[in-house]
Amino acid sequence: MTAPVLWAPSEERRAASTMAAFERWLADHRGLRFDDYNAMWRWSVEDLEGFWTAIWDFFDVQASTRPEKLLVKRQMPGAEWGTGARLNYADQVMKHAEGREDLPALIVQSETFGRRELNWGDLRRQVASAAAGLRAMGVGPGDRVVAILPNTDTALIAFLASASIGAVWSLCAPDMGHVAILDRFRQIEPKVLIAQDGYVHAGKTIDRRAVLADIAAGLPSVAQCVTVPVVGDVPEGHVTWDSLTGDDVAYRAEQVGFEHPLWIVYSSGTTGNPKPIVHGHGGIILEAAKQSLHHDLTDRDRFCWLTSSGWIMWNAQWMALGQGATVALFDGAPNHPDMGVVWRFIADERLTYFGAGAAFYSGCMKAGVTPRAEVDLSALRSLGSTGSPLSSDAYDWIYRDVKADQWLAPISGGTDLAGAFVLGHPGMAVRAGEMQCRALGNAARAYDPQGNELVDEVGELVCTEPLPSMPIYFWGDDDGSRLFDSYFADYPGVWRHGDWISIDAEGHSVIWGRSDATINRKGLRLGSAEIYQAVEGLDSVLDSLVVDLEFLGRDSFMPLFVVPAPGVAFDDALKDQINAAIRSGVSARFIPNEIIEIQEVPRTLSGKKLEVPVKKLLLGCDAAKVVNRDSMANPDSFDFFIAYAAARAQT
């Protein structure tokens, strides 16, 4: 049954959208007219060269040399894009400073620093100065600049400065454990480390000096450390961030190839180190521009996405800056002093677009927050959501208790492609629990295990055509085997993303949760291997297994099953020790909901932990269908989980 319509755009709003402007441009400049959005989507995934060239031209991509052909090799893996192009991501942002120097580019509301605002002239000057400072340190094209910074202007300026040089950027959130950070940065051998020595969160000052010293000691490739001092003096040999941003130098950007590395982000599988995913300048420019159509963004918007600096949405928020919008950054606890603090920020800054993880909206709903009655949201036109499925109850709460006349557009994509598969359309109706459409240029489909397309049935989310923002490679994966195993091992020539999705005949979709064993806590994804490294590093724990039970309409629930070492009591002291290890080595975000004692971890004959079968069992699947006991090394170990699943089903 089709879900009820919660909102529909007026004809005036539809016609004024960037999507409608793009449709008119296609008619005027390409002679292309479509009967409906599905026809337009089909063209975009069939004529990839025509579509992405249209995006390039409509958004006036800055390039010193335009490629003769955008899609050089149409295959997966191994697609090649933009051979011969010379450009720079930073130029796509900085072009908006021309003639707009006094207009606001950034607004930052930080628990640590208070409120500050940068206009476009300030942003360009500080980026140019920081780039000159990095060049003086010997940073050049291809060198890695890494940072441990919160979601403030410092991180953006450092990123744009690095990009303008052609250096490769990588960022971790300051609340991540030192082991998790080192597992990421060691792989890419950075030349410069930029870090903030502390921060304020939920009213408490967090001192990170000792942790940062351990991290710097664990990165022998680092030639220079840059410190943002908050809680103490700058260590000997470090330079201060402020010393890099005060010079008055001309902005200039190195022109690099279309697939020159822009940044490295991390997405974890269930085994091994986090995957260091490399995205290229050109692909991110095109994907961000295309995304702005689906988000309906222009230079008149005031945009905010509530994000940690460790989430891909930190990177994605700059799509708004790339359209000349003012981007507002919120750096602090979203529940301090209460769950209304972010809504007051939205009202005070007159934001037109606000996005957050689904868990934020769910938390506000459960806390009984009623923003429409508490603050002035008259400027707010659009809401976004991602990170995990947004329940129908949350849709209803938003239209009842936030604002009735606004466009709600949940999206779903991922770190791996720095974009979205399914998302919003400003000219379509909003229905509870659904995402409005598949992204232009993105051949997203649902597959059964045999590779047959499913319509209106739950299947694996796949992408059957290459995207320019797909990883150009994993850092250090010289033969491409790790990238192949991550996305292409299940369906030849087709990207498998690891989500369950249903797509109806009209292209409306529902994401049903992860189809693999990756942990997804409020939108932040982590491999189970990182949990195991922290937990099993304790002498008191012999073995462990963790699953994340994320499914539409239910609260996320992450149980951790542990086998205590011989002679160790399973008590609150052990649980506290385990939680402390996760908090220190990984992040407090990944503290389990429950810790349960087991006698042994179920394993395959080859010794692999049966994470996916346990997850499917706990989500309600038939025990006889989720695992073949003949393939298990210890089949009796599964009996505990059958009993545990039955007990949970009764609660």
XYZ file of C-alpha atoms in Angstrom:
651
model
C 0.000 0.000 0.000
C 1.321 3.439 -0.921
C 2.239 5.546 2.098
C 0.219 8.728 2.659
C 1.515 12.029 1.291
C 2.863 14.257 4.077
C 3.889 17.206 1.905
C 3.786 18.250 -1.729
C 5.553 21.224 -3.311
C 3.615 24.150 -4.661
C 3.986 24.769 -8.373
C 5.882 27.948 -7.498
C 8.413 26.055 -5.370
C 8.840 23.292 -7.917
C 9.466 25.767 -10.737
C 11.950 27.755 -8.632
C 14.048 24.697 -7.733
C 17.537 24.032 -9.069
C 16.254 20.725 -10.468
C 13.647 22.573 -12.562
C 16.337 25.017 -13.717
C 18.477 22.062 -14.818
C 15.525 20.555 -16.694
C 14.977 23.863 -18.529
C 18.692 24.070 -19.309
C 18.669 20.560 -20.788
C 15.757 21.533 -23.024
C 17.356 24.798 -24.147
C 20.957 23.619 -24.564
C 20.656 19.898 -25.320
C 17.184 19.609 -26.798
C 16.284 17.056 -24.124
C 12.771 16.867 -22.690
C 11.441 14.109 -20.462
C 7.916 12.947 -19.683
C 8.750 12.413 -16.003
C 11.643 12.045 -13.591
C 12.045 8.316 -14.237
C 12.647 9.019 -17.918
C 15.225 11.622 -16.973
C 16.883 9.187 -14.544
C 17.073 6.472 -17.206
C 18.774 8.893 -19.596
C 21.247 9.881 -16.859
C 22.366 6.281 -16.217
C 22.372 5.211 -19.867
C 24.057 8.229 -21.484
C 26.700 8.717 -18.807
C 28.880 10.918 -21.001
C 25.946 13.134 -21.947
C 24.687 13.428 -18.386
C 27.965 14.193 -16.629
C 28.989 16.613 -19.381
C 25.688 18.407 -18.795
C 26.476 18.623 -15.065
C 29.916 20.041 -15.914
C 28.451 22.731 -18.165
C 25.371 23.633 -16.085
C 27.504 24.165 -12.974
C 30.371 25.861 -14.837
C 33.146 23.612 -13.531
C 36.390 25.574 -13.343
C 39.232 23.931 -15.245
C 42.357 25.141 -16.967
C 42.029 22.201 -19.360
C 38.755 20.493 -20.179
C 38.856 16.723 -20.852
C 38.096 15.630 -24.396
C 35.917 12.895 -22.928
C 34.640 12.527 -19.380
C 34.122 8.760 -19.213
C 37.155 7.212 -20.837
C 36.649 3.598 -19.746
C 33.134 2.419 -18.819
C 33.696 -0.589 -16.610
C 33.700 -1.610 -12.929
C 36.152 -1.863 -11.379
C 38.641 0.102 -13.456
C 36.512 2.979 -14.748
C 38.555 5.933 -15.993
C 37.290 9.498 -15.921
C 38.444 12.843 -17.249
C 41.795 11.972 -18.800
C 43.609 15.174 -19.741
C 41.608 17.501 -17.505
C 43.422 19.997 -15.273
C 41.487 21.487 -12.369
C 41.356 21.846 -8.582
C 38.528 21.255 -6.136
C 39.390 24.404 -4.173
C 38.722 26.550 -7.248
C 35.099 25.364 -7.315
C 34.635 26.881 -3.865
C 36.786 29.961 -4.218
C 35.077 31.144 -7.405
C 32.195 32.247 -5.173
C 34.445 34.770 -3.413
C 34.670 36.907 -6.546
C 32.565 40.011 -5.977
C 31.085 38.540 -2.780
C 33.975 39.139 -0.377
C 31.809 40.705 2.328
C 29.045 38.094 2.260
C 29.111 35.343 4.926
C 30.694 32.051 3.884
C 30.885 30.320 7.272
C 29.105 30.591 10.599
C 30.592 28.533 13.443
C 28.852 27.879 16.741
C 31.303 26.041 18.986
C 31.203 25.028 22.628
C 34.947 25.570 22.661
C 35.246 28.892 20.825
C 31.779 30.449 20.892
C 30.300 31.984 17.743
C 32.359 33.342 14.894
C 31.701 34.238 11.292
C 33.922 34.331 8.209
C 33.021 36.147 5.030
C 34.169 34.960 1.637
C 37.110 37.351 1.619
C 38.274 36.067 5.024
C 37.971 32.475 3.846
C 39.983 33.059 0.682
C 42.729 34.971 2.533
C 43.099 32.337 5.250
C 43.119 29.453 2.751
C 45.799 31.210 0.695
C 47.893 31.934 3.806
C 47.599 28.382 5.159
C 48.536 26.980 1.749
C 51.642 29.181 1.685
C 52.538 27.948 5.172
C 52.159 24.318 4.134
C 54.267 24.910 1.022
C 56.975 26.416 3.261
C 56.943 23.147 5.224
C 57.723 21.310 2.004
C 54.219 20.029 1.302
C 53.623 19.421 -2.373
C 51.233 17.560 -4.665
C 50.569 14.041 -3.424
C 51.858 14.610 0.119
C 49.410 13.731 2.884
C 48.184 16.320 5.367
C 46.204 14.812 8.244
C 44.227 16.447 11.007
C 42.494 15.657 14.289
C 40.041 18.525 14.506
C 36.397 19.188 15.343
C 33.811 20.526 12.896
C 35.007 24.140 12.818
C 36.435 26.645 10.342
C 39.970 25.419 11.096
C 39.309 22.030 9.547
C 37.729 23.549 6.426
C 40.540 26.059 5.901
C 43.191 23.378 6.370
C 41.369 21.093 3.940
C 40.990 23.740 1.217
C 44.608 24.839 1.690
C 45.792 21.239 1.284
C 43.582 20.694 -1.753
C 44.810 23.888 -3.396
C 48.386 22.575 -3.210
C 47.395 19.184 -4.593
C 48.178 17.561 -1.240
C 45.934 14.745 0.002
C 43.725 15.504 3.015
C 42.584 13.126 5.755
C 40.646 13.942 8.927
C 39.696 12.186 12.163
C 37.369 13.433 14.886
C 39.038 14.420 18.179
C 36.862 12.029 20.200
C 38.281 8.975 18.418
C 40.640 6.731 20.342
C 44.347 6.906 19.564
C 44.452 3.304 18.321
C 41.656 3.944 15.819
C 43.374 7.117 14.607
C 46.749 5.427 14.237
C 45.141 2.509 12.389
C 44.008 5.078 9.824
C 46.893 7.515 9.552
C 49.748 5.012 9.707
C 48.564 3.516 6.434
C 48.985 6.774 4.511
C 52.276 8.102 6.009
C 51.395 11.778 6.453
C 53.887 14.623 6.218
C 52.006 17.141 8.394
C 49.719 16.603 11.400
C 47.303 19.343 12.475
C 45.550 18.824 15.811
C 43.573 20.663 18.486
C 44.888 19.895 21.978
C 41.475 19.854 23.646
C 37.864 20.852 23.314
C 34.697 21.457 25.294
C 31.839 18.974 24.984
C 28.617 18.953 27.013
C 30.138 21.584 29.282
C 33.258 19.554 30.059
C 36.791 20.367 28.939
C 38.511 17.376 27.319
C 42.314 17.440 27.438
C 43.822 15.543 24.489
C 47.481 16.473 24.911
C 48.701 13.079 26.108
C 46.742 11.228 23.416
C 48.051 13.539 20.691
C 51.611 13.001 21.892
C 51.132 9.229 21.544
C 49.670 9.678 18.060
C 52.499 11.952 16.912
C 55.034 9.446 18.272
C 53.305 6.701 16.305
C 53.586 8.577 12.996
C 57.304 8.684 12.150
C 56.581 10.099 8.680
C 55.302 13.386 10.155
C 57.826 16.172 9.572
C 55.819 18.965 11.200
C 53.056 19.166 13.804
C 50.653 22.111 13.859
C 48.728 22.736 17.078
C 45.497 24.566 17.806
C 45.994 25.362 21.518
C 42.952 25.225 23.780
C 44.029 23.685 27.097
C 47.787 24.185 27.199
C 50.981 25.577 25.694
C 52.176 24.613 22.246
C 54.691 21.727 22.472
C 58.281 22.418 21.542
C 58.856 22.094 17.819
C 55.188 22.558 16.942
C 53.852 25.604 15.129
C 50.559 27.266 15.992
C 47.650 27.191 13.588
C 47.164 30.955 13.883
C 50.721 31.520 12.635
C 49.712 29.931 9.332
C 46.616 31.997 8.615
C 47.649 35.630 9.115
C 49.697 36.363 5.991
C 48.277 38.368 3.106
C 49.189 36.311 0.043
C 47.429 35.736 -3.248
C 45.263 32.640 -3.585
C 46.491 30.158 -6.169
C 45.699 26.516 -6.798
C 47.784 23.835 -8.447
C 46.031 22.420 -11.475
C 45.879 18.639 -11.086
C 44.399 15.723 -12.995
C 40.736 14.745 -12.787
C 41.605 11.668 -10.720
C 44.356 13.283 -8.644
C 43.730 12.287 -4.986
C 41.702 14.886 -3.064
C 41.134 13.183 0.283
C 41.318 9.850 2.046
C 38.303 8.736 4.067
C 37.832 5.477 5.899
C 35.145 2.825 5.743
C 35.658 -0.337 7.709
C 34.904 -3.862 6.716
C 34.615 -6.638 9.258
C 38.283 -7.627 9.135
C 41.611 -5.851 8.837
C 42.507 -2.192 9.079
C 40.004 0.493 8.023
C 39.862 0.876 4.262
C 41.690 4.075 3.200
C 39.391 5.225 0.388
C 40.831 7.724 -2.088
C 38.510 10.060 -3.997
C 39.656 12.299 -6.819
C 39.230 16.045 -7.378
C 37.088 15.795 -10.503
C 34.776 13.079 -9.278
C 33.967 14.907 -6.054
C 33.388 18.178 -7.914
C 30.835 16.526 -10.219
C 29.114 14.466 -7.508
C 28.804 17.472 -5.188
C 27.328 19.585 -7.980
C 24.850 16.851 -8.876
C 23.905 16.418 -5.214
C 23.078 20.117 -4.975
C 20.305 19.564 -7.530
C 18.699 16.980 -5.278
C 19.179 19.191 -2.197
C 17.880 22.267 -4.054
C 20.815 24.456 -3.025
C 21.774 27.911 -4.306
C 23.940 30.792 -3.130
C 20.906 32.163 -1.270
C 20.812 29.239 1.181
C 22.009 29.080 4.755
C 22.900 25.418 5.171
C 23.860 23.192 8.094
C 24.352 19.464 8.448
C 24.810 18.331 12.044
C 27.926 16.206 11.740
C 31.038 14.987 13.442
C 34.303 15.657 11.640
C 34.737 11.876 11.492
C 31.637 11.316 9.328
C 31.464 11.561 5.526
C 28.805 14.234 5.992
C 31.631 16.533 7.093
C 32.974 16.231 3.547
C 29.529 16.298 1.964
C 28.470 19.579 3.593
C 30.883 21.471 1.347
C 28.596 20.781 -1.626
C 26.620 23.756 -0.281
C 29.730 25.923 -0.049
C 30.501 24.880 -3.625
C 27.228 26.521 -4.665
C 28.060 29.732 -2.821
C 25.729 29.045 0.106
C 26.536 30.104 3.664
C 27.442 26.993 5.661
C 26.765 26.931 9.405
C 28.828 24.579 11.568
C 27.656 23.304 14.954
C 30.530 22.078 17.122
C 29.190 20.767 20.391
C 26.892 18.318 22.123
C 23.451 18.306 20.462
C 21.791 17.502 23.802
C 23.492 20.119 26.020
C 22.048 21.804 27.913
C 18.962 20.136 26.397
C 17.681 18.634 23.136
C 16.448 22.042 22.000
C 19.904 23.585 21.616
C 20.270 22.713 17.927
C 16.757 23.955 17.097
C 17.586 27.268 18.761
C 20.715 27.419 16.601
C 18.628 26.778 13.471
C 16.242 29.572 14.430
C 18.910 32.084 15.499
C 20.918 31.664 12.294
C 17.826 31.724 10.056
C 18.869 28.468 8.387
C 17.030 27.490 5.223
C 18.319 23.902 5.122
C 19.156 21.633 8.053
C 20.264 18.020 7.975
C 21.169 15.481 10.641
C 21.446 11.785 11.325
C 18.151 9.957 11.779
C 19.116 9.253 15.391
C 19.044 13.000 16.154
C 15.423 13.325 15.039
C 14.487 10.153 16.888
C 16.152 11.474 20.039
C 14.267 14.778 19.797
C 10.992 12.937 19.257
C 11.528 10.714 22.299
C 12.549 13.703 24.415
C 9.255 15.382 23.621
C 10.839 18.369 21.875
C 8.342 20.530 19.919
C 10.442 23.014 17.926
C 7.438 24.622 16.195
C 6.180 25.799 19.595
C 9.564 26.810 20.973
C 11.476 28.651 18.241
C 10.927 30.607 15.031
C 11.540 28.278 12.074
C 10.002 30.556 9.456
C 13.225 30.597 7.398
C 13.539 26.798 7.326
C 12.483 25.328 3.974
C 14.161 21.916 3.893
C 15.229 19.114 6.221
C 17.609 16.260 5.414
C 18.295 12.986 7.191
C 20.748 10.142 6.755
C 23.032 7.760 8.651
C 20.359 5.161 9.368
C 16.749 4.606 8.278
C 14.318 7.321 9.370
C 11.199 5.701 10.801
C 7.684 6.620 9.720
C 7.062 7.862 13.270
C 9.902 10.339 12.846
C 8.432 11.583 9.546
C 5.134 12.167 11.356
C 6.862 13.919 14.261
C 8.718 16.263 11.914
C 5.550 17.357 10.106
C 3.557 17.596 13.334
C 6.048 19.064 15.820
C 8.748 20.744 13.708
C 7.096 22.410 10.722
C 4.270 21.342 8.435
C 5.235 23.355 5.349
C 8.720 22.108 4.586
C 10.406 19.579 2.357
C 11.811 16.527 4.184
C 14.327 14.662 2.044
C 16.127 11.699 3.666
C 19.107 10.355 1.741
C 21.168 7.172 1.781
C 24.623 6.656 0.369
C 27.939 6.310 2.052
C 31.550 7.096 2.706
C 32.616 4.784 -0.086
C 31.281 6.990 -2.891
C 31.027 10.300 -0.963
C 27.481 10.632 -2.206
C 23.988 9.202 -2.181
C 22.230 6.439 -4.098
C 18.695 7.457 -3.157
C 17.587 10.874 -2.005
C 15.168 13.752 -2.470
C 13.571 15.662 -5.319
C 12.209 19.167 -4.640
C 9.403 18.673 -7.132
C 7.999 15.432 -5.685
C 5.634 14.562 -2.863
C 7.000 13.281 0.461
C 5.607 9.989 1.783
C 6.252 8.564 5.232
C 9.165 6.147 5.374
C 10.207 6.615 1.736
C 13.027 8.305 -0.112
C 11.718 10.085 -3.159
C 13.968 8.934 -5.988
C 17.199 7.438 -7.198
C 19.997 9.938 -7.750
C 20.646 11.156 -11.259
C 23.619 9.392 -12.788
C 23.438 6.644 -10.178
C 22.184 3.292 -11.466
C 20.948 2.070 -8.071
C 18.929 -1.153 -8.085
C 17.868 -3.970 -5.763
C 19.283 -7.425 -6.534
C 18.519 -10.888 -5.281
C 21.454 -13.228 -4.420
C 21.557 -14.472 -8.016
C 21.897 -10.977 -9.496
C 18.309 -10.551 -10.676
C 16.731 -7.117 -10.290
C 13.920 -6.884 -7.743
C 11.040 -4.406 -7.876
C 9.110 -3.639 -4.693
C 11.016 -6.382 -2.846
C 13.883 -6.109 -0.374
C 17.251 -6.906 -1.918
C 20.899 -5.917 -1.972
C 21.564 -2.296 -2.916
C 23.767 -2.344 -6.001
C 24.964 0.143 -8.599
C 25.278 -1.154 -12.141
C 27.164 1.752 -13.752
C 30.313 3.629 -12.704
C 30.165 6.955 -10.877
C 32.924 9.581 -11.029
C 33.034 9.751 -7.209
C 33.624 6.039 -6.690
C 37.023 5.338 -5.105
C 39.893 5.731 -7.517
C 41.711 3.193 -5.328
C 42.446 2.229 -1.730
C 45.725 3.637 -0.464
C 48.332 0.862 -0.505
C 46.089 -1.566 -2.403
C 48.552 -1.870 -5.273
C 46.867 -4.735 -7.104
C 43.310 -3.538 -6.446
C 42.346 -6.788 -4.743
C 41.051 -5.166 -1.571
C 38.852 -2.751 -3.507
C 37.544 -5.612 -5.645
C 36.730 -7.732 -2.613
C 34.969 -4.810 -0.932
C 32.507 -4.000 -3.719
C 32.690 -6.282 -6.751
C 33.229 -9.848 -5.522
C 29.508 -10.710 -5.270
C 28.154 -9.534 -8.637
C 30.577 -9.355 -11.606
C 30.956 -5.788 -12.832
C 28.405 -4.470 -10.317
C 28.977 -2.478 -7.124
C 27.421 -4.104 -4.014
C 27.042 -1.540 -1.275
C 26.020 -3.588 1.786
C 22.528 -2.184 2.431
C 19.093 -3.744 2.127
C 16.800 -1.693 -0.110
C 13.412 -1.936 -1.790
C 12.654 0.177 -4.866
C 9.172 0.376 -6.365
C 8.252 0.846 -10.021
C 8.178 4.628 -9.587
C 11.680 4.722 -8.099
C 10.602 5.426 -4.502
C 12.770 3.495 -2.069
C 13.155 2.336 1.499
C 16.492 1.467 3.134
C 16.063 -1.441 5.559
C 19.488 -1.439 7.237
C 22.906 -2.991 6.688
C 23.126 -6.336 4.922
C 26.642 -7.037 6.205
C 28.369 -6.982 9.583
C 29.563 -3.373 9.521
C 28.722 -1.437 12.682
C 26.585 1.665 12.069
C 26.159 3.833 15.160
C 24.156 6.982 14.429
C 25.568 7.137 10.915
C 29.201 6.470 11.842
C 30.366 3.190 10.365
C 33.083 1.054 11.854
C 34.431 -2.399 11.218
C 33.879 -4.976 13.917
C 37.627 -5.645 13.780
C 38.260 -2.325 15.523
C 35.954 -3.314 18.385
C 37.718 -6.675 18.661
C 41.127 -5.034 18.726
C 40.125 -2.988 21.770
C 38.187 -5.701 23.602
C 40.407 -8.679 22.915
C 43.482 -6.662 23.779
C 42.393 -7.056 27.394
C 43.939 -9.968 29.277
C 40.544 -10.517 30.887
C 38.772 -11.284 27.560
C 39.450 -14.425 25.578
C 37.161 -13.865 22.593
C 34.254 -11.682 21.483
C 31.592 -11.107 18.850
C 29.687 -7.891 18.129
C 26.718 -7.161 15.863
C 24.726 -4.029 15.157
C 20.993 -4.594 14.916
C 19.847 -1.761 12.721
C 16.490 -2.257 11.052
C 13.759 0.103 9.922
C 11.373 1.159 12.660
C 13.491 -0.149 15.527
C 16.076 1.495 17.731
C 19.640 0.584 16.849
C 20.911 -2.037 19.306
C 24.517 -3.236 19.516
C 25.146 -6.229 21.794
C 28.684 -7.373 22.522
C 29.175 -11.067 23.363
C 32.347 -11.904 25.277
C 34.154 -15.008 26.440
C 35.971 -14.082 29.676
C 39.496 -15.398 30.151
C 39.788 -18.474 32.417
C 39.320 -17.533 36.065
C 37.901 -14.067 35.259
C 34.479 -13.311 36.740
C 31.839 -11.878 34.420
C 30.730 -8.936 36.553
C 30.253 -5.180 36.443
C 33.976 -4.623 36.909
C 34.720 -6.574 33.744
C 31.998 -4.702 31.853
C 33.440 -1.388 32.999
C 36.884 -2.495 31.866
C 35.551 -3.467 28.429
C 33.672 -0.191 27.997
C 36.743 1.776 29.033
C 38.848 -0.079 26.449
C 36.349 0.752 23.697
C 36.074 4.363 24.818
C 39.860 4.770 24.836
C 40.830 2.689 21.812
C 37.883 3.348 19.495
C 35.314 5.946 20.594
C 32.605 6.399 23.182
C 30.144 6.327 20.282
C 30.715 2.562 20.040
C 30.007 1.578 23.639
C 27.679 -1.456 23.337
C 24.085 -1.375 24.514
C 24.605 -4.662 26.313
C 27.507 -6.985 27.161
C 26.610 -10.676 27.346
C 28.719 -13.606 28.497
C 29.034 -16.607 26.144
C 31.048 -19.811 26.295
C 32.458 -19.591 22.770
C 32.154 -17.542 19.597
C 30.527 -19.408 16.686
C 33.010 -19.816 13.837
C 33.261 -21.276 10.363
C 35.550 -24.187 9.614
C 38.121 -21.653 8.424
C 37.907 -19.792 11.739
C 35.815 -16.755 10.728
C 33.344 -15.352 13.240
C 29.717 -15.833 12.190
C 28.721 -12.186 12.530
C 26.243 -11.975 9.639
C 24.355 -15.189 10.553
C 24.075 -14.025 14.180
C 22.874 -10.616 13.015
C 20.243 -12.138 10.706
C 19.085 -14.461 13.475
C 18.671 -11.574 15.927
C 16.752 -9.594 13.316
C 14.183 -12.386 13.153
C 15.367 -14.698 10.386
C 14.861 -18.450 10.600
C 17.791 -20.102 12.423
C 17.774 -22.997 9.970
C 18.243 -20.606 7.041
C 20.893 -18.242 8.345
C 23.680 -20.786 8.790
C 24.711 -24.226 7.631
C 25.892 -25.969 10.775
C 27.953 -28.385 8.712
C 30.134 -25.410 7.793
C 30.740 -24.520 11.437
C 33.730 -25.496 13.520
C 31.586 -25.423 16.684
C 27.913 -25.859 15.712
C 26.640 -26.190 19.296
C 27.796 -22.606 20.013
C 24.901 -21.327 17.886
C 22.332 -22.700 20.334
C 22.987 -19.857 22.769
C 22.167 -17.266 20.107
C 18.951 -19.059 19.136
C 17.846 -18.904 22.768
C 18.979 -15.272 23.082
C 17.050 -14.314 19.936
C 13.920 -16.016 21.240
C 14.209 -14.184 24.552
C 14.669 -10.805 22.822
C 11.632 -11.475 20.635
C 9.530 -11.716 23.797
C 10.631 -8.287 25.089
